[in-house]
Amino acid sequence: ETGVTQSPTHLIKTRGQQVTLRCSSQSGHNTVSWYQQALGQGPQFIFQYYREEENGRGNFPPRFSGLQFPNYSSELNVNALELDDSALYLCASSRRGGQEQYFGPGTRLTVT
Amino acid sequence: KNQVEQSPQSLIILEGKNCTLQCNYTVSPFSNLRWYKQDTGRGPVSLTIMTFSENTKSNGRYTATLDADTKQSSLHITASQLSDSASYICVVNVTGGGNKLTFGTGTQLKVEL
């Protein structure tokens, strides 16, 4: 166990809806990164948050947004869901400048 | 074209046998290269991390090698166990990328009796 938790475990939404996924980082970690992993693929970097500010973003549209809270937990919000958004969403926490990222168990999102 | 390519895509071996997984990357410059193990439906778990100046790192039955000149890495698993069945993902951390990780698509390993 890495100490990184995510909720919910599974989620089913319909096209056009909005979803919020949550991540609690490991104690002592101030950086959270979010990844999208489609079936059979490696994770793709969505964005990273450090001290409540976005600190780098991958090739994802603006309908993917996030927040980081003072306790370093984080949310990933996706608006106007599309079928292709169906994936495992992973968050990873780390110390700023640290080499190691610790992953949570992921949230499996299915869009129908 | 993926910046981190892995081979083979999938592999089946018998319990107790050894195997080697390959990773070729074009990402440059990089600060470190990692191998992760990911069980189905779970988050990746780190096995090894190597900086560009290291050429080998071991973690129990897992040994990773790195050749920064040819931009190749390998993960060798000795005396495989059924619990080794998982996806093994090669990950490159881009220098100055703020700890942004570039993942390969993984090698799906199945260990059978």
mmCIF file of C-alpha atoms in Angstrom, chain B:
data_model
loop_
_atom_site.group_PDB
_atom_site.id
_atom_site.type_symbol
_atom_site.label_atom_id
_atom_site.label_comp_id
_atom_site.label_asym_id
_atom_site.label_seq_id
_atom_site.Cartn_x
_atom_site.Cartn_y
_atom_site.Cartn_z
ATOM 1 C CA LYS B 1 5.179 7.479 -32.413
ATOM 2 C CA ASN B 2 5.426 6.701 -28.721
ATOM 3 C CA GLN B 3 8.501 8.170 -27.069
ATOM 4 C CA VAL B 4 8.868 5.074 -24.900
ATOM 5 C CA GLU B 5 8.481 1.746 -26.673
ATOM 6 C CA GLN B 6 8.465 -1.643 -25.003
ATOM 7 C CA SER B 7 8.848 -5.174 -26.243
ATOM 8 C CA PRO B 8 7.515 -7.730 -26.301
ATOM 9 C CA GLN B 9 3.927 -6.557 -26.026
ATOM 10 C CA SER B 10 3.056 -9.744 -24.135
ATOM 11 C CA LEU B 11 4.915 -12.740 -22.831
ATOM 12 C CA ILE B 12 4.009 -16.110 -21.322
ATOM 13 C CA ILE B 13 6.610 -18.030 -19.332
ATOM 14 C CA LEU B 14 6.647 -21.012 -16.999
ATOM 15 C CA GLU B 15 7.042 -20.563 -13.279
ATOM 16 C CA GLY B 16 10.685 -20.610 -12.252
ATOM 17 C CA LYS B 17 11.980 -19.364 -15.592
ATOM 18 C CA ASN B 18 13.772 -16.086 -16.199
ATOM 19 C CA CYS B 19 12.728 -13.401 -18.648
ATOM 20 C CA THR B 20 13.924 -10.038 -19.949
ATOM 21 C CA LEU B 21 11.734 -7.139 -20.973
ATOM 22 C CA GLN B 22 12.996 -4.369 -23.243
ATOM 23 C CA CYS B 23 12.462 -0.614 -23.342
ATOM 24 C CA ASN B 24 13.666 1.841 -25.996
ATOM 25 C CA TYR B 25 13.114 5.536 -25.490
ATOM 26 C CA THR B 26 13.593 8.708 -27.478
ATOM 27 C CA VAL B 27 12.760 11.136 -24.685
ATOM 28 C CA SER B 28 15.740 13.380 -24.085
ATOM 29 C CA PRO B 29 17.175 14.621 -21.869
ATOM 30 C CA PHE B 30 15.867 12.598 -18.996
ATOM 31 C CA SER B 31 16.562 12.663 -15.306
ATOM 32 C CA ASN B 32 15.628 9.097 -14.469
ATOM 33 C CA LEU B 33 14.119 5.917 -15.854
ATOM 34 C CA ARG B 34 11.777 3.744 -13.857
ATOM 35 C CA TRP B 35 10.206 0.339 -14.107
ATOM 36 C CA TYR B 36 6.769 -0.144 -12.611
ATOM 37 C CA LYS B 37 4.694 -3.259 -12.022
ATOM 38 C CA GLN B 38 0.960 -2.850 -12.484
ATOM 39 C CA ASP B 39 -1.536 -5.511 -11.508
ATOM 40 C CA THR B 40 -4.800 -5.468 -13.438
ATOM 41 C CA GLY B 41 -7.043 -2.626 -12.288
ATOM 42 C CA ARG B 42 -4.507 -1.373 -9.762
ATOM 43 C CA GLY B 43 -2.101 1.532 -9.620
ATOM 44 C CA PRO B 44 1.525 1.049 -10.741
ATOM 45 C CA VAL B 45 4.087 0.146 -8.096
ATOM 46 C CA SER B 46 7.699 1.217 -8.485
ATOM 47 C CA LEU B 47 10.316 -1.528 -8.910
ATOM 48 C CA THR B 48 13.477 0.431 -9.771
ATOM 49 C CA ILE B 49 14.602 3.977 -10.471
ATOM 50 C CA MET B 50 17.855 4.729 -12.310
ATOM 51 C CA THR B 51 19.432 8.086 -13.068
ATOM 52 C CA PHE B 52 21.190 8.580 -16.394
ATOM 53 C CA SER B 53 24.534 7.859 -14.709
ATOM 54 C CA GLU B 54 23.506 4.461 -13.358
ATOM 55 C CA ASN B 55 23.573 1.365 -15.513
ATOM 56 C CA THR B 56 22.094 -1.258 -13.230
ATOM 57 C CA LYS B 57 19.752 -1.437 -10.258
ATOM 58 C CA SER B 58 18.372 -4.472 -8.474
ATOM 59 C CA ASN B 59 15.317 -5.027 -6.313
ATOM 60 C CA GLY B 60 15.124 -8.633 -5.210
ATOM 61 C CA ARG B 61 14.486 -10.806 -8.239
ATOM 62 C CA TYR B 62 14.171 -7.736 -10.480
ATOM 63 C CA THR B 63 17.279 -6.261 -12.130
ATOM 64 C CA ALA B 64 17.080 -3.238 -14.410
ATOM 65 C CA THR B 65 19.836 -2.100 -16.757
ATOM 66 C CA LEU B 66 20.245 1.180 -18.571
ATOM 67 C CA ASP B 67 22.382 2.157 -21.554
ATOM 68 C CA ALA B 68 22.001 5.910 -21.906
ATOM 69 C CA ASP B 69 24.096 5.937 -25.096
ATOM 70 C CA THR B 70 21.768 3.617 -26.998
ATOM 71 C CA LYS B 71 18.711 4.769 -25.012
ATOM 72 C CA GLN B 72 17.776 1.264 -24.033
ATOM 73 C CA SER B 73 16.763 -0.312 -20.762
ATOM 74 C CA SER B 74 15.865 -3.830 -19.767
ATOM 75 C CA LEU B 75 14.165 -5.471 -16.822
ATOM 76 C CA HIS B 76 15.307 -8.977 -15.974
ATOM 77 C CA ILE B 77 13.139 -11.160 -13.765
ATOM 78 C CA THR B 78 14.738 -14.255 -12.293
ATOM 79 C CA ALA B 79 13.018 -17.365 -10.960
ATOM 80 C CA SER B 80 9.586 -16.105 -11.942
ATOM 81 C CA GLN B 81 6.579 -16.657 -9.680
ATOM 82 C CA LEU B 82 2.863 -16.757 -10.433
ATOM 83 C CA SER B 83 2.516 -13.420 -8.618
ATOM 84 C CA ASP B 84 4.821 -11.823 -11.196
ATOM 85 C CA SER B 85 1.918 -11.942 -13.669
ATOM 86 C CA ALA B 86 1.247 -8.266 -14.353
ATOM 87 C CA SER B 87 1.989 -5.422 -16.751
ATOM 88 C CA TYR B 88 5.524 -4.046 -16.541
ATOM 89 C CA ILE B 89 5.823 -0.440 -17.580
ATOM 90 C CA CYS B 90 8.958 1.511 -18.466
ATOM 91 C CA VAL B 91 8.697 5.182 -17.512
ATOM 92 C CA VAL B 92 10.976 8.101 -18.329
ATOM 93 C CA ASN B 93 11.092 11.282 -16.271
ATOM 94 C CA VAL B 94 11.887 14.229 -18.527
ATOM 95 C CA THR B 95 14.521 16.630 -17.231
ATOM 96 C CA GLY B 96 12.892 19.910 -16.314
ATOM 97 C CA GLY B 97 9.484 18.397 -16.837
ATOM 98 C CA GLY B 98 8.438 18.956 -13.260
ATOM 99 C CA ASN B 99 8.337 15.250 -12.547
ATOM 100 C CA LYS B 100 6.119 14.653 -15.574
ATOM 101 C CA LEU B 101 6.388 10.981 -16.441
ATOM 102 C CA THR B 102 6.276 9.512 -19.946
ATOM 103 C CA PHE B 103 4.995 5.944 -19.856
ATOM 104 C CA GLY B 104 5.518 3.083 -22.246
ATOM 105 C CA THR B 105 2.534 0.911 -23.137
ATOM 106 C CA GLY B 106 3.856 -1.943 -21.015
ATOM 107 C CA THR B 107 4.667 -5.623 -21.429
ATOM 108 C CA GLN B 108 1.933 -7.961 -20.233
ATOM 109 C CA LEU B 109 3.637 -10.884 -18.488
ATOM 110 C CA LYS B 110 1.835 -14.090 -17.609
ATOM 111 C CA VAL B 111 3.547 -16.742 -15.511
ATOM 112 C CA GLU B 112 2.026 -20.195 -15.753
ATOM 113 C CA LEU B 113 2.502 -23.491 -13.943
#
